[in-house]
Short mmCIF file of C-alpha atoms in Angstrom, two decimals:
data_model
loop_
_atom_site.label_atom_id
_atom_site.label_comp_id
_atom_site.label_asym_id
_atom_site.label_seq_id
_atom_site.Cartn_x
_atom_site.Cartn_y
_atom_site.Cartn_z
CA UNK A 1 50.41 33.18 70.20
CA UNK A 2 48.41 35.23 67.74
CA UNK A 3 45.76 37.56 69.04
CA UNK A 4 42.45 35.69 69.18
CA UNK A 5 38.92 36.79 68.58
CA UNK A 6 36.63 37.24 71.56
CA UNK A 7 34.87 33.92 71.00
CA UNK A 8 38.13 32.02 70.70
CA UNK A 9 39.59 33.57 73.83
CA UNK A 10 36.69 33.40 76.21
CA UNK A 11 34.74 30.28 75.33
CA UNK A 12 36.21 27.21 76.97
CA UNK A 13 35.30 24.77 74.17
CA UNK A 14 38.81 23.48 73.43
CA UNK A 15 38.74 24.88 69.88
CA UNK A 16 41.01 27.80 70.76
CA UNK A 17 44.68 27.90 71.66
CA UNK A 18 44.06 29.91 74.84
CA UNK A 19 41.32 29.06 77.32
CA UNK A 20 40.17 31.99 79.44
CA UNK A 21 37.15 33.06 81.44
CA UNK A 22 33.57 33.10 80.26
CA UNK A 23 32.16 36.23 78.70
CA UNK A 24 30.10 36.87 81.81
CA UNK A 25 32.36 37.15 84.84
CA UNK A 26 31.32 34.90 87.75
CA UNK A 27 29.67 36.41 90.81
CA UNK A 28 32.20 37.88 93.24
CA UNK A 29 31.81 38.66 96.91
CA UNK A 30 33.76 41.82 96.35
CA UNK A 31 31.89 43.91 93.78
CA UNK A 32 34.91 46.14 93.20
CA UNK A 33 36.94 43.14 92.03
CA UNK A 34 34.02 42.04 89.86
CA UNK A 35 33.84 45.48 88.26
CA UNK A 36 37.58 45.53 87.50
CA UNK A 37 37.43 42.01 86.07
CA UNK A 38 34.42 42.87 83.90
CA UNK A 39 36.36 45.83 82.49
CA UNK A 40 39.36 43.60 81.80
CA UNK A 41 37.22 41.01 80.03
CA UNK A 42 35.52 43.66 77.89
CA UNK A 43 38.85 45.16 76.81
CA UNK A 44 40.30 41.71 76.18
CA UNK A 45 37.31 40.78 74.06
CA UNK A 46 37.70 44.01 72.05
CA UNK A 47 41.35 43.21 71.30
CA UNK A 48 42.72 45.98 73.53
CA UNK A 49 45.48 43.91 75.12
CA UNK A 50 47.21 46.89 76.73
CA UNK A 51 44.00 48.15 78.32
CA UNK A 52 43.05 44.61 79.33
CA UNK A 53 46.41 44.16 81.03
CA UNK A 54 45.94 47.30 83.10
CA UNK A 55 42.43 46.23 84.11
CA UNK A 56 43.57 42.70 85.00
CA UNK A 57 46.36 44.16 87.17
CA UNK A 58 43.80 46.26 88.99
CA UNK A 59 41.56 43.25 89.55
CA UNK A 60 44.49 41.19 90.88
CA UNK A 61 45.61 44.02 93.17
CA UNK A 62 42.11 44.12 94.64
CA UNK A 63 41.68 40.34 94.71
CA UNK A 64 45.09 38.56 94.72
CA UNK A 65 43.44 35.13 95.00
CA UNK A 66 40.92 35.63 92.21
CA UNK A 67 41.43 32.72 89.81
CA UNK A 68 39.51 34.36 86.96
CA UNK A 69 41.67 37.48 87.15
CA UNK A 70 44.92 35.51 87.27
CA UNK A 71 43.92 33.17 84.46
CA UNK A 72 42.49 35.99 82.35
CA UNK A 73 45.67 38.03 82.73
CA UNK A 74 47.71 34.95 81.78
CA UNK A 75 45.58 34.42 78.67
CA UNK A 76 46.12 38.08 77.80
CA UNK A 77 49.90 37.63 78.19
CA UNK A 78 49.85 34.54 75.97
CA UNK A 79 47.99 36.49 73.29
CA UNK A 80 50.54 39.31 73.65
CA UNK A 81 53.48 36.90 73.30
CA UNK A 82 54.79 37.25 76.86
CA UNK A 83 54.68 33.60 77.88
CA UNK A 84 57.07 33.89 80.84
CA UNK A 85 54.81 36.40 82.54
CA UNK A 86 51.82 34.15 81.79
CA UNK A 87 53.65 31.18 83.29
CA UNK A 88 54.29 33.05 86.56
CA UNK A 89 50.63 34.08 86.82
CA UNK A 90 49.48 30.53 86.13
CA UNK A 91 51.83 29.15 88.80
CA UNK A 92 50.05 31.40 91.31
CA UNK A 93 46.65 30.32 90.00
CA UNK A 94 47.63 26.64 90.08
CA UNK A 95 48.67 26.90 93.73
CA UNK A 96 45.21 28.27 94.52
CA UNK A 97 43.21 25.95 92.24
CA UNK A 98 45.31 22.93 91.17
CA UNK A 99 42.44 21.24 89.33
CA UNK A 100 41.13 24.21 87.38
CA UNK A 101 40.91 23.08 83.75
CA UNK A 102 41.71 26.49 82.29
CA UNK A 103 44.75 26.93 84.51
CA UNK A 104 46.20 23.49 83.70
CA UNK A 105 45.74 23.91 79.95
CA UNK A 106 47.08 27.46 79.83
CA UNK A 107 50.04 26.48 82.02
CA UNK A 108 50.95 23.78 79.50
CA UNK A 109 50.65 26.19 76.57
CA UNK A 110 52.73 28.82 78.35
CA UNK A 111 55.41 26.28 79.29
CA UNK A 112 55.63 25.15 75.68
CA UNK A 113 56.22 28.73 74.54
CA UNK A 114 59.30 28.94 76.76
CA UNK A 115 60.44 25.35 76.07
CA UNK A 116 59.60 24.21 79.58
CA UNK A 117 56.68 21.87 78.95
CA UNK A 118 57.40 18.53 80.61
CA UNK A 119 55.84 15.24 79.47
CA UNK A 120 54.04 15.04 82.83
CA UNK A 121 52.50 18.49 82.40
CA UNK A 122 51.46 17.76 78.82
CA UNK A 123 49.95 14.41 79.79
CA UNK A 124 47.97 16.05 82.60
CA UNK A 125 46.68 18.78 80.30
CA UNK A 126 45.72 16.25 77.63
CA UNK A 127 43.87 14.12 80.18
CA UNK A 128 41.77 17.17 81.05
CA UNK A 129 41.35 18.40 77.46
CA UNK A 130 41.80 15.32 75.22
CA UNK A 131 40.43 16.99 72.09
CA UNK A 132 42.25 20.30 72.24
CA UNK A 133 44.29 20.59 69.02
CA UNK A 134 46.86 22.97 70.50
CA UNK A 135 47.84 20.40 73.12
CA UNK A 136 48.04 17.64 70.54
CA UNK A 137 50.29 19.89 68.45
CA UNK A 138 52.61 20.15 71.45
CA UNK A 139 52.69 16.39 71.92
CA UNK A 140 53.46 15.93 68.24
CA UNK A 141 56.39 18.33 68.41
CA UNK A 142 57.70 16.57 71.52
CA UNK A 143 57.95 13.15 69.87
CA UNK A 144 61.44 11.95 68.94
CA UNK A 145 60.30 9.35 66.41
CA UNK A 146 58.84 10.34 63.04
CA UNK A 147 56.13 7.67 63.17
CA UNK A 148 54.88 8.82 66.58
CA UNK A 149 55.02 12.46 65.45
CA UNK A 150 52.88 11.68 62.42
CA UNK A 151 50.32 9.83 64.56
CA UNK A 152 49.79 12.90 66.76
CA UNK A 153 49.78 15.25 63.76
CA UNK A 154 47.05 13.19 62.10
CA UNK A 155 45.05 13.24 65.33
CA UNK A 156 45.27 17.04 65.52
CA UNK A 157 44.19 17.36 61.88
CA UNK A 158 41.25 15.01 62.46
CA UNK A 159 40.02 17.24 65.28
CA UNK A 160 40.74 20.58 63.64
CA UNK A 161 41.90 20.49 59.98
CA UNK A 162 43.21 24.06 60.01
CA UNK A 163 45.35 25.03 57.05
CA UNK A 164 48.51 25.39 59.13
CA UNK A 165 48.08 21.88 60.58
CA UNK A 166 47.47 20.41 57.14
CA UNK A 167 50.58 22.21 55.89
CA UNK A 168 52.74 20.78 58.68
CA UNK A 169 51.38 17.29 58.11
CA UNK A 170 51.88 17.52 54.35
CA UNK A 171 55.49 18.64 54.70
CA UNK A 172 56.19 15.87 57.23
CA UNK A 173 54.66 13.26 54.91
CA UNK A 174 56.72 14.51 51.96
CA UNK A 175 59.64 12.47 53.30
CA UNK A 176 57.74 9.19 53.30
CA UNK A 177 54.56 9.41 51.21
CA UNK A 178 54.78 12.10 48.56
CA UNK A 179 51.47 11.24 46.91
CA UNK A 180 49.56 11.66 50.15
CA UNK A 181 51.63 14.73 51.00
CA UNK A 182 50.56 16.46 47.79
CA UNK A 183 46.92 15.59 48.48
CA UNK A 184 47.11 17.04 51.99
CA UNK A 185 48.88 20.17 50.79
CA UNK A 186 46.10 20.66 48.25
CA UNK A 187 43.63 20.50 51.15
CA UNK A 188 45.68 23.11 53.01
CA UNK A 189 45.64 25.43 50.00
CA UNK A 190 41.90 24.87 49.51
CA UNK A 191 41.23 25.87 53.12
CA UNK A 192 43.49 28.91 52.91
CA UNK A 193 43.86 29.97 49.26
CA UNK A 194 45.80 33.11 50.19
CA UNK A 195 48.42 31.32 52.31
CA UNK A 196 51.67 32.12 50.53
CA UNK A 197 53.66 29.52 52.49
CA UNK A 198 51.17 26.77 51.70
CA UNK A 199 51.19 27.63 48.00
CA UNK A 200 54.98 27.74 47.92
CA UNK A 201 55.31 24.40 49.71
CA UNK A 202 52.72 22.80 47.46
CA UNK A 203 54.60 24.10 44.42
CA UNK A 204 57.90 22.79 45.76
CA UNK A 205 56.47 19.31 46.15
CA UNK A 206 54.96 19.37 42.66
CA UNK A 207 58.26 20.59 41.19
CA UNK A 208 60.29 17.93 42.98
CA UNK A 209 57.91 15.29 41.62
CA UNK A 210 58.64 16.50 38.09
CA UNK A 211 55.54 18.61 37.51
CA UNK A 212 57.42 21.83 36.77
CA UNK A 213 54.47 23.67 35.24
CA UNK A 214 52.26 23.02 38.27
CA UNK A 215 55.09 24.09 40.53
CA UNK A 216 55.56 27.35 38.61
CA UNK A 217 51.83 28.09 38.88
CA UNK A 218 51.89 27.58 42.63
CA UNK A 219 54.94 29.82 43.01
CA UNK A 220 53.21 32.54 41.00
CA UNK A 221 50.10 32.27 43.18
CA UNK A 222 52.28 32.45 46.28
CA UNK A 223 53.88 35.66 45.06
CA UNK A 224 50.51 37.17 44.21
CA UNK A 225 49.59 36.67 47.86
CA UNK A 226 52.93 37.80 49.26
CA UNK A 227 55.11 39.69 46.76
CA UNK A 228 58.08 39.76 49.16
CA UNK A 229 58.27 35.98 49.63
CA UNK A 230 61.97 35.27 49.13
CA UNK A 231 61.65 31.47 48.90
CA UNK A 232 58.88 31.73 46.31
CA UNK A 233 61.04 34.06 44.18
CA UNK A 234 63.94 31.61 44.44
CA UNK A 235 61.70 28.71 43.45
CA UNK A 236 60.30 30.80 40.58
CA UNK A 237 63.87 31.25 39.34
CA UNK A 238 64.41 27.50 39.49
CA UNK A 239 61.21 26.65 37.63
CA UNK A 240 61.68 29.44 35.07
CA UNK A 241 65.16 28.15 34.27
CA UNK A 242 63.85 24.63 33.70
CA UNK A 243 61.07 25.98 31.47
CA UNK A 244 63.63 27.86 29.36
CA UNK A 245 62.60 31.31 30.59
CA UNK A 246 66.14 32.41 31.36
CA UNK A 247 65.58 36.16 31.64
CA UNK A 248 62.68 35.58 34.02
CA UNK A 249 64.87 33.19 36.01
CA UNK A 250 67.60 35.83 36.39
CA UNK A 251 65.09 38.48 37.47
CA UNK A 252 63.43 36.15 39.97
CA UNK A 253 66.76 35.07 41.48
CA UNK A 254 67.80 38.70 41.86
CA UNK A 255 64.54 39.48 43.64
CA UNK A 256 65.11 36.54 45.98
CA UNK A 257 68.65 37.67 46.78
CA UNK A 258 67.52 41.26 47.37
CA UNK A 259 65.06 39.94 49.95
CA UNK A 260 67.34 37.28 51.45
CA UNK A 261 71.04 37.74 50.58
CA UNK A 262 72.07 34.66 52.57
CA UNK A 263 69.82 32.25 50.68
CA UNK A 264 72.08 29.54 49.30
CA UNK A 265 69.26 28.29 47.07
CA UNK A 266 68.80 31.73 45.51
CA UNK A 267 72.55 32.02 44.84
CA UNK A 268 72.72 28.64 43.13
CA UNK A 269 69.55 29.35 41.12
CA UNK A 270 71.06 32.65 40.00
CA UNK A 271 74.26 30.83 39.11
CA UNK A 272 72.44 28.23 37.01
CA UNK A 273 70.57 30.90 35.05
CA UNK A 274 73.69 33.11 34.72
CA UNK A 275 75.60 30.27 33.10
CA UNK A 276 73.51 30.69 29.96
CA UNK A 277 72.58 34.36 30.07
CA UNK A 278 75.14 36.52 31.89
CA UNK A 279 78.56 34.86 31.97
CA UNK A 280 80.26 31.73 33.25
CA UNK A 281 82.32 33.83 35.66
CA UNK A 282 79.14 35.28 37.23
CA UNK A 283 77.77 31.76 37.51
CA UNK A 284 80.95 30.54 39.22
CA UNK A 285 80.83 33.45 41.68
CA UNK A 286 77.22 32.68 42.55
CA UNK A 287 77.96 28.99 43.10
CA UNK A 288 80.95 29.85 45.28
CA UNK A 289 78.68 32.00 47.44
CA UNK A 290 76.11 29.22 47.71
CA UNK A 291 78.80 26.75 48.77
CA UNK A 292 80.22 29.23 51.30
CA UNK A 293 76.80 29.51 52.92
CA UNK A 294 76.21 25.73 52.93
CA UNK A 295 79.60 24.00 52.70
CA UNK A 296 78.00 20.59 53.17
CA UNK A 297 75.86 20.60 50.02
CA UNK A 298 77.44 18.31 47.45
CA UNK A 299 75.03 19.59 44.78
CA UNK A 300 76.46 23.08 45.21
CA UNK A 301 79.98 21.76 44.65
CA UNK A 302 78.79 19.99 41.52
CA UNK A 303 77.28 23.25 40.24
CA UNK A 304 80.52 25.12 40.93
CA UNK A 305 82.68 22.55 39.17
CA UNK A 306 80.35 22.65 36.16
CA UNK A 307 80.57 26.46 36.03
CA UNK A 308 84.36 26.36 36.26
CA UNK A 309 84.48 23.95 33.34
CA UNK A 310 83.27 26.78 31.08
CA UNK A 311 86.10 29.11 32.12
CA UNK A 312 89.43 28.87 30.25
CA UNK A 313 92.36 27.48 32.19
CA UNK A 314 90.32 26.43 35.18
CA UNK A 315 91.12 22.72 35.22
CA UNK A 316 93.71 23.20 38.00
CA UNK A 317 91.22 25.16 40.11
CA UNK A 318 88.64 22.46 39.57
CA UNK A 319 91.03 19.75 40.67
CA UNK A 320 91.99 21.75 43.78
CA UNK A 321 88.35 22.34 44.79
CA UNK A 322 87.35 18.74 44.16
CA UNK A 323 90.38 17.45 46.05
CA UNK A 324 89.65 19.67 49.05
CA UNK A 325 86.06 18.44 49.06
CA UNK A 326 86.71 14.71 48.84
CA UNK A 327 89.53 14.85 51.37
CA UNK A 328 86.84 15.67 53.93
CA UNK A 329 84.05 13.47 52.54
CA UNK A 330 83.90 9.90 51.25
CA UNK A 331 83.71 9.42 47.50
CA UNK A 332 80.40 7.59 47.96
CA UNK A 333 78.72 10.66 49.48
CA UNK A 334 75.18 11.01 48.15
CA UNK A 335 73.95 14.19 46.55
CA UNK A 336 70.93 15.24 48.68
CA UNK A 337 67.66 16.11 47.02
CA UNK A 338 66.60 19.76 46.94
CA UNK A 339 64.48 20.36 50.07
CA UNK A 340 60.99 21.86 49.74
CA UNK A 341 61.20 25.51 50.69
#
């Protein structure tokens, strides 16, 4: 979980991913516990997770059955990325207050972080907080069928059309409804214009639909937001090659490989550009590397065989490679489309 702002953490309005105590701690019979809890809440609100943790521990030591202290400390642990610790705290809180809304919801979120969220727990949390997007996201991810997954994803977007939710929905729809997927990805980019992943994904979809210029523009915008985005550099190499900008394609592919040496896409994009600018042997080497990383990609084999065709005396090598491939795969094997990065 990312660190939240004070409002998102403490207000229990179902718009945040973590539901914790109110800004004003409830009255306590033990004023020492109340003082420790107030200190914890103030530090938590200020973003001082380490200081908040120490203060929550003090409050729990003084009042082991204090639900606000246990739940607040769990929310702090979720924000700090220590979901297992949060889950243990919430188990204690749940035993003391089984119907507490905050405890049930946070327990579900913590369980999901450690892959332990059961359908029963998710259903219970959703019954208590039916319009909490984070819970609906969990239910979407838990669905085995694509149709059911899309239904829950749409529901989450309808409640909270955050850029990251729009991005996930757009990418999911790209397999079934590319026109709608592009529209939703445009919404994601409009809501978060500096999101490098959203721009790269939007460009990938445009490129795959044949709009190479639009794709190249999106990749460039992605790199302006995150210059070290390996996938965007690889896609820039692909688009530059198709636009006839071979030197730019080589440079972009090299940048992608420097950032992510195991990227099969970057190797094959470098190979395609090298075929016409560097040498056929460099292209063949790049395609061999791509195929070694992803042996199941028929398109990579096709690229390698094409590169070998430009080398003298390579017909025997081509026949050997092709024979080895088709001995393990049927001749009717389909060449998969390039996935959106």
